[in-house]
Structures are given as C-alpha cells and as structure tokens.
XYZ file of C-alpha atoms in Angstrom:
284
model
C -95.938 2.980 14.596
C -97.250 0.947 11.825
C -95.035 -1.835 10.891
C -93.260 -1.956 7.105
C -94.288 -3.827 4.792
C -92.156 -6.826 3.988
C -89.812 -6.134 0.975
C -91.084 -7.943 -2.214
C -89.163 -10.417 -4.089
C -87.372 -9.614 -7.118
C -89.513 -12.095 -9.013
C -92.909 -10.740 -7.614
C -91.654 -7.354 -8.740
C -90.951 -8.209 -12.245
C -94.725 -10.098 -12.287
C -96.285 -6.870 -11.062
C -94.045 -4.563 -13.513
C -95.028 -6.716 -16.655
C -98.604 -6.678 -16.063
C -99.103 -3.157 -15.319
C -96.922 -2.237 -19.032
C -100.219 -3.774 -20.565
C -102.244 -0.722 -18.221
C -100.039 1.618 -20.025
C -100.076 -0.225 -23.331
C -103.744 0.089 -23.449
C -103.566 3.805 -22.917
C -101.337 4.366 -25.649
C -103.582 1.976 -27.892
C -106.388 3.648 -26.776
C -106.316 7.669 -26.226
C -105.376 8.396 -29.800
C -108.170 6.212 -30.886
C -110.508 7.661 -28.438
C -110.005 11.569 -30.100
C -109.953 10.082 -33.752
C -113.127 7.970 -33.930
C -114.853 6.809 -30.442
C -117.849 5.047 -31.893
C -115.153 2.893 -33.723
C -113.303 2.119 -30.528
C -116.270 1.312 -28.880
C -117.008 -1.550 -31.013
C -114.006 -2.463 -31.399
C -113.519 -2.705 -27.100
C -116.955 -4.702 -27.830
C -115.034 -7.309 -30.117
C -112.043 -7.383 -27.831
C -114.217 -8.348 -25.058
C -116.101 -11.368 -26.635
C -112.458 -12.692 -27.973
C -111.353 -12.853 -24.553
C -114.356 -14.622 -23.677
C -113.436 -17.124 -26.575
C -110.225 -17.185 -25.417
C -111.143 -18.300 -21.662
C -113.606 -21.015 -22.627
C -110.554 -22.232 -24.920
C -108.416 -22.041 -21.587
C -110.769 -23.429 -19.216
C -111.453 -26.265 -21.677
C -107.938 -27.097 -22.276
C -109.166 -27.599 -26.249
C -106.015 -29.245 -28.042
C -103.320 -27.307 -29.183
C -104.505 -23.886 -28.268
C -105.751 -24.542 -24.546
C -102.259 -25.631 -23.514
C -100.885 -22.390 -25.151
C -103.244 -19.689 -23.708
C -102.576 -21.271 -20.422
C -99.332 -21.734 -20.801
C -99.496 -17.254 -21.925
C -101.672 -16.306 -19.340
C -99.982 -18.447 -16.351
C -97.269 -15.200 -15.995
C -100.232 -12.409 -15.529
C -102.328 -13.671 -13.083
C -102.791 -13.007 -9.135
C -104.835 -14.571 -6.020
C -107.693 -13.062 -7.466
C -107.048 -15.769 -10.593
C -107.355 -18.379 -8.106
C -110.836 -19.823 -9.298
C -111.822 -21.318 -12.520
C -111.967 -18.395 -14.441
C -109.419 -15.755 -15.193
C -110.781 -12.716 -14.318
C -107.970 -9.770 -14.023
C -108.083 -9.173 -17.865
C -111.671 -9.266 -18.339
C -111.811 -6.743 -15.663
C -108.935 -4.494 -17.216
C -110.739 -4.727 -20.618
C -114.231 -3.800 -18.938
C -113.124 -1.027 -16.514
C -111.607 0.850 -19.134
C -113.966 0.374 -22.024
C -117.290 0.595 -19.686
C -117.203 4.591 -19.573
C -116.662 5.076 -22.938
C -119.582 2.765 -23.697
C -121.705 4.764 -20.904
C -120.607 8.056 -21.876
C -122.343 7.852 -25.193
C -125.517 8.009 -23.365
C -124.958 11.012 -21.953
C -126.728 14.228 -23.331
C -124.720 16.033 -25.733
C -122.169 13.398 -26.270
C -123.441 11.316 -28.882
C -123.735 14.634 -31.135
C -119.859 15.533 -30.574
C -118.464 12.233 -30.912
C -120.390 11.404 -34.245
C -119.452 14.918 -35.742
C -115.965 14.729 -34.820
C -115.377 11.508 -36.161
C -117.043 12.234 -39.253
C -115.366 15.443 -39.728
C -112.912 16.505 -42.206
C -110.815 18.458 -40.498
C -107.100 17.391 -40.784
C -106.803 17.135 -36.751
C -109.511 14.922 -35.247
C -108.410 16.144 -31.918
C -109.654 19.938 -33.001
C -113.023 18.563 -33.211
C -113.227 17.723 -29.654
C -112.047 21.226 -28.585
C -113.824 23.278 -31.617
C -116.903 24.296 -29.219
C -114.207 25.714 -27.137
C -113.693 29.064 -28.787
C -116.913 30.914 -27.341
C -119.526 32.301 -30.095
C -118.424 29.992 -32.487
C -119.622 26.705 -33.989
C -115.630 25.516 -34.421
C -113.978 24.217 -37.804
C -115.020 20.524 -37.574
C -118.886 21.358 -37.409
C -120.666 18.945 -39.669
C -122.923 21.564 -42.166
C -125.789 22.735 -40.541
C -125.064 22.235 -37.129
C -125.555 24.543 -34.944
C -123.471 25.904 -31.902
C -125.364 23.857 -29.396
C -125.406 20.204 -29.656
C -128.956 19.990 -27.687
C -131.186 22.460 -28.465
C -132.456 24.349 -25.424
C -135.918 23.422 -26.149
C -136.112 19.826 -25.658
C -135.053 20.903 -21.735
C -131.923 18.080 -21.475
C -129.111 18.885 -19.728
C -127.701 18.930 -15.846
C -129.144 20.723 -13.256
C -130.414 23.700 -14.077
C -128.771 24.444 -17.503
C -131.189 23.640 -20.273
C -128.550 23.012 -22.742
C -125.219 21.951 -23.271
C -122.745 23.868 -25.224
C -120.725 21.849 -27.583
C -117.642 22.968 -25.757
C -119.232 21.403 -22.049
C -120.189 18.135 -24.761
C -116.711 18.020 -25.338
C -115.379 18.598 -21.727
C -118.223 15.898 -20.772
C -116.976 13.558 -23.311
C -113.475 13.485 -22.252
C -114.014 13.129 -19.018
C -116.574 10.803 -18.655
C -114.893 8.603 -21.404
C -111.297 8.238 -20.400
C -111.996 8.320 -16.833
C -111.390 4.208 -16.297
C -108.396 5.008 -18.301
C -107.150 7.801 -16.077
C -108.046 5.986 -13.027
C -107.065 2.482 -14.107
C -104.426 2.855 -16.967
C -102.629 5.732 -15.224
C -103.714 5.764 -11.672
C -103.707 2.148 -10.698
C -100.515 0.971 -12.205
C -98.364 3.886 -10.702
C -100.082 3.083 -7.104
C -98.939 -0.586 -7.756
C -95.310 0.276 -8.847
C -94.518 2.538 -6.742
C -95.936 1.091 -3.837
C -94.304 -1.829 -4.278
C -90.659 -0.633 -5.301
C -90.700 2.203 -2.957
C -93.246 1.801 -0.258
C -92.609 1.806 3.235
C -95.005 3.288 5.187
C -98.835 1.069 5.095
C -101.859 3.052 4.298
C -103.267 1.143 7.438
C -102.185 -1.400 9.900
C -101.854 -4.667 8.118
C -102.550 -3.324 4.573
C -100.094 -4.406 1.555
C -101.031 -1.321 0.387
C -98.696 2.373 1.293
C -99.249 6.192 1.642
C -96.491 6.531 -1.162
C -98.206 4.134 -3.744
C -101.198 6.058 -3.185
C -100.136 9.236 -3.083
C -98.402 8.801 -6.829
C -101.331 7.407 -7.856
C -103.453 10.538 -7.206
C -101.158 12.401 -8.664
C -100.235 10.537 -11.910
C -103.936 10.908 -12.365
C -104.013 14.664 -12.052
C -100.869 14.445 -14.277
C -102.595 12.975 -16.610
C -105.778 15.342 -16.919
C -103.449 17.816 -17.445
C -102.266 16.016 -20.475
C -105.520 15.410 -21.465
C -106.575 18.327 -21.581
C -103.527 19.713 -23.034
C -103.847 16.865 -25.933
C -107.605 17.882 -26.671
C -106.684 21.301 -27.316
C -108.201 22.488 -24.241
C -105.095 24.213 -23.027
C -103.992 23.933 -19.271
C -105.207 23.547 -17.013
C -108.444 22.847 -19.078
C -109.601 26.675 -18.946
C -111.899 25.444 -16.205
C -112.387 27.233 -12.551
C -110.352 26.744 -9.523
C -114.060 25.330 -8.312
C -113.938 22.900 -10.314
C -110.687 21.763 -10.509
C -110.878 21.500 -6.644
C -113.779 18.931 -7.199
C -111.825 16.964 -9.676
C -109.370 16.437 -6.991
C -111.857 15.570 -4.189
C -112.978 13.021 -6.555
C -109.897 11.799 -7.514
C -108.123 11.346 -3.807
C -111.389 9.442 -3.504
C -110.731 7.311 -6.211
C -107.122 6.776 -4.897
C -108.375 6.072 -1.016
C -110.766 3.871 -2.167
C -107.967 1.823 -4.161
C -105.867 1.812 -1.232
C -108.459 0.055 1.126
C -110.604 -2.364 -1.125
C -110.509 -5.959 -1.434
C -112.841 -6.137 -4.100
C -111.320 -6.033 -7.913
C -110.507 -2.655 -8.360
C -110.123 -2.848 -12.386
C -114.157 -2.513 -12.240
C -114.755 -0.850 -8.713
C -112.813 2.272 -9.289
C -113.972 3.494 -12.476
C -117.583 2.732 -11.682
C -116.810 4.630 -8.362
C -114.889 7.514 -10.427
C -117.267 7.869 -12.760
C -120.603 9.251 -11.205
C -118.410 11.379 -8.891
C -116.609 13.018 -12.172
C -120.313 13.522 -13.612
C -121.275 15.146 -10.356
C -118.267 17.578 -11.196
C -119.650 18.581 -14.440
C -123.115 19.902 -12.767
C-alpha cells in the first residue's frame, strides 16, 4: 500500500486556494474576450506580458517605493519554484495560457474566422464562431463576399488529406487550439491542485505529493469544460462531433492530466505545449 499523503496545513491550503482563484479569474477575463475579438486579446496578453516583465525588474531591483510594494504583493503567491531570483509562476500562468491563442492564429483557416468574426456585425460575436456550422451555408456573420470556405481548395492547405477547411472545422480548430492552455491550465490544473490537496488521499505514485483524486477531477473538469465550450460557441453538445473523436479528445486529455500528475518541471508551460499538438493531432 502506498502511504497517505501528509494532511496540509490550514495556512498552505488557503495559499494554494488564493492562487488558483487567479486560474479561474483569468478564464472568466478571458473566454468572453476570446469569442468577441481574439486578435484584440492577443495583443492585449502581449501587453500583459511585458508589464509583468516591468513589474519583476521593479521587484528584483527593489526601486523605491514600488519595489518594496510588489514584493511585499507578490510574497503571498509564490512556491519553491519562486525560490531563485526571479519570479516565475506568473510569467508562466500568463504564457501558458496566452501561447495557444498566439499559435493558433497560424494555423490554416484560423486567421480568416477570427478576423471575420471580430469584425462582424452580427449582434452575438459568439454566432460568428459557430456560423460555418449550419452545413451549405456561409452563416450570418460572413463578412460580404466571403465565401463558404475560408481556404480555397486550390491553394492545397489543410490537414492530411483534406484540401480545405470548412469554416465550420476553422471554427472547431480555433476553439480548440486557442483555449486549450485555458482548459488545461485555468480549468484543469487548479481543480487537480484543490482537490488534491483538500481531499486527496491516495498518491498517484509512491512518494508523489500528487493523488489519483486530484487527477482524476482534473481530467474531468477539463472534459466539463469542453462541454461548455462548446455549448457557449453555439456548437451544441457534445460539439456535434463523432464518438471517434471525442474518444481522442479524451486520450489526449488523461494525457494531459498524467503528465501533470508526474512532472517536476513547471507545468503552467509544459502542459499546454504538451496539450496542444496532441489536440491538433485530433483535428486530422
């Protein structure tokens, strides 16, 4: 039998709960933004990122006035993983959650639906990301002129053996390949950590802080929280994908949630550049 984990303190508890509310903060700042007007929240992620940059070199620097004070802020958030010179928890929240959106405007097809659905309109931005979804039709929130297919078939693009995408499998794409750090991360991560710690007992492996209930609720919050998703993007449930490939979006996700179970390395960046590819790979 492996042996429990020790009980944590009441004060180690209450450090854990307050920093994972800022996981689930950021989602809530985030998702509506993300269906409204994603090029927008991509820049402004970018801007968010160099101020916490500004605001480290302040910290580490111990400037006057405001050095004290950022310290003195960020002293209640950070782990052993803070235990250099640099902070690096919230970089690495800010990043794993922001990095696929910034990727997943590369990807073919995306860039078409993001810019018409944020330039749409259409009362509901949300409608835009689901518009391709009705089959045969270009959807309400087309820009003029567009056409159902946001690549054309001739210039070849597309995964695998599909020479287009449809502006419906953009829009599946774009979802999923952009809110997968905050699925994984904002969603995942933080009810691994809670309920691991407040109701853990049984280690995922001898020795490990980590526990099979922790883990378990985080694969499942994750699923959970496709479903919403989905639901939210007007996509219906569960997604009116195939049993196929809902079965590989769990694969990928109990990967995800084994992997954060077992790592040592800073799993605000690891898992969603892990979840990532693998969710890609699901879209084929």
């Amino acid at each position: 039998m492996f042996p429990h984990p020790a009980p944590p303190n009441a004060w180690h508890c209450l450090q854990i709960i307050v920093r994972k509310v800022y996981h689930l903060l950021a989602g809530g700042l985030f998702v509506p933004v993300f269906f409204w007007d994603l090029p927008l929240l991509c820049l402004s992620l970018a801007i968010a990122f160099a101020a916490l940059q500004l605001l480290e070199v302040v910290r580490h620097l111990r400037l006057p006035r405001m050095g004290a004070a950022v310290q003195q802020f960020m002293q209640d958030f950070v782990d052993e993983r803070d235990s250099g010179v640099i902070y690096v928890t919230h970089f690495t929240l800010l990043l794993g959650l922001a990095v696929p959106m910034w990727l997943c405007l590369g990807l073919p097809g995306v860039a078409a639906v993001a810019g018409a659905h944020a330039t749409s309109s259409c009362t509901s931005r949300m409608q835009c990301i689901s518009s391709g979804n009705s089959s045969g039709s270009e959807g309400s929130c087309s820009p003029p002129g567009a056409s159902s297919s946001v690549l054309d078939s001739s210039t070849g693009s597309g995964f695998g053996s599909v020479g287009s995408i449809s502006s419906s499998a953009s829009a599946l794409l774009l979802v999923v390949a952009g809110l997968s750090g905050m699925v994984i991360i904002g969603v995942g991560d933080t009810a691994a950590s809670m309920v691991g710690k407040l109701l853990g007992r049984v280690p995922i492996h001898c020795g490990s802080r980590k526990t099979v209930e922790g883990t378990v609720a985080g694969i499942a919050s994750s699923l959970g929280a496709w479903c919403l998703l989905f639901w939210a993007a007007g996509m219906g449930l569960p997604g009116g994908m195939s049993l196929s490939w809902w079965l590989q979006l769990v694969l990928a996700t109990v990967g995800a949630g084994l992997l954060e179970a077992v790592t040592s390395q800073l799993d605000n960046v690891l898992l969603p550049l892990w979840y990532l590819p693998h969710l890609l790979l699901v879209q084929q």
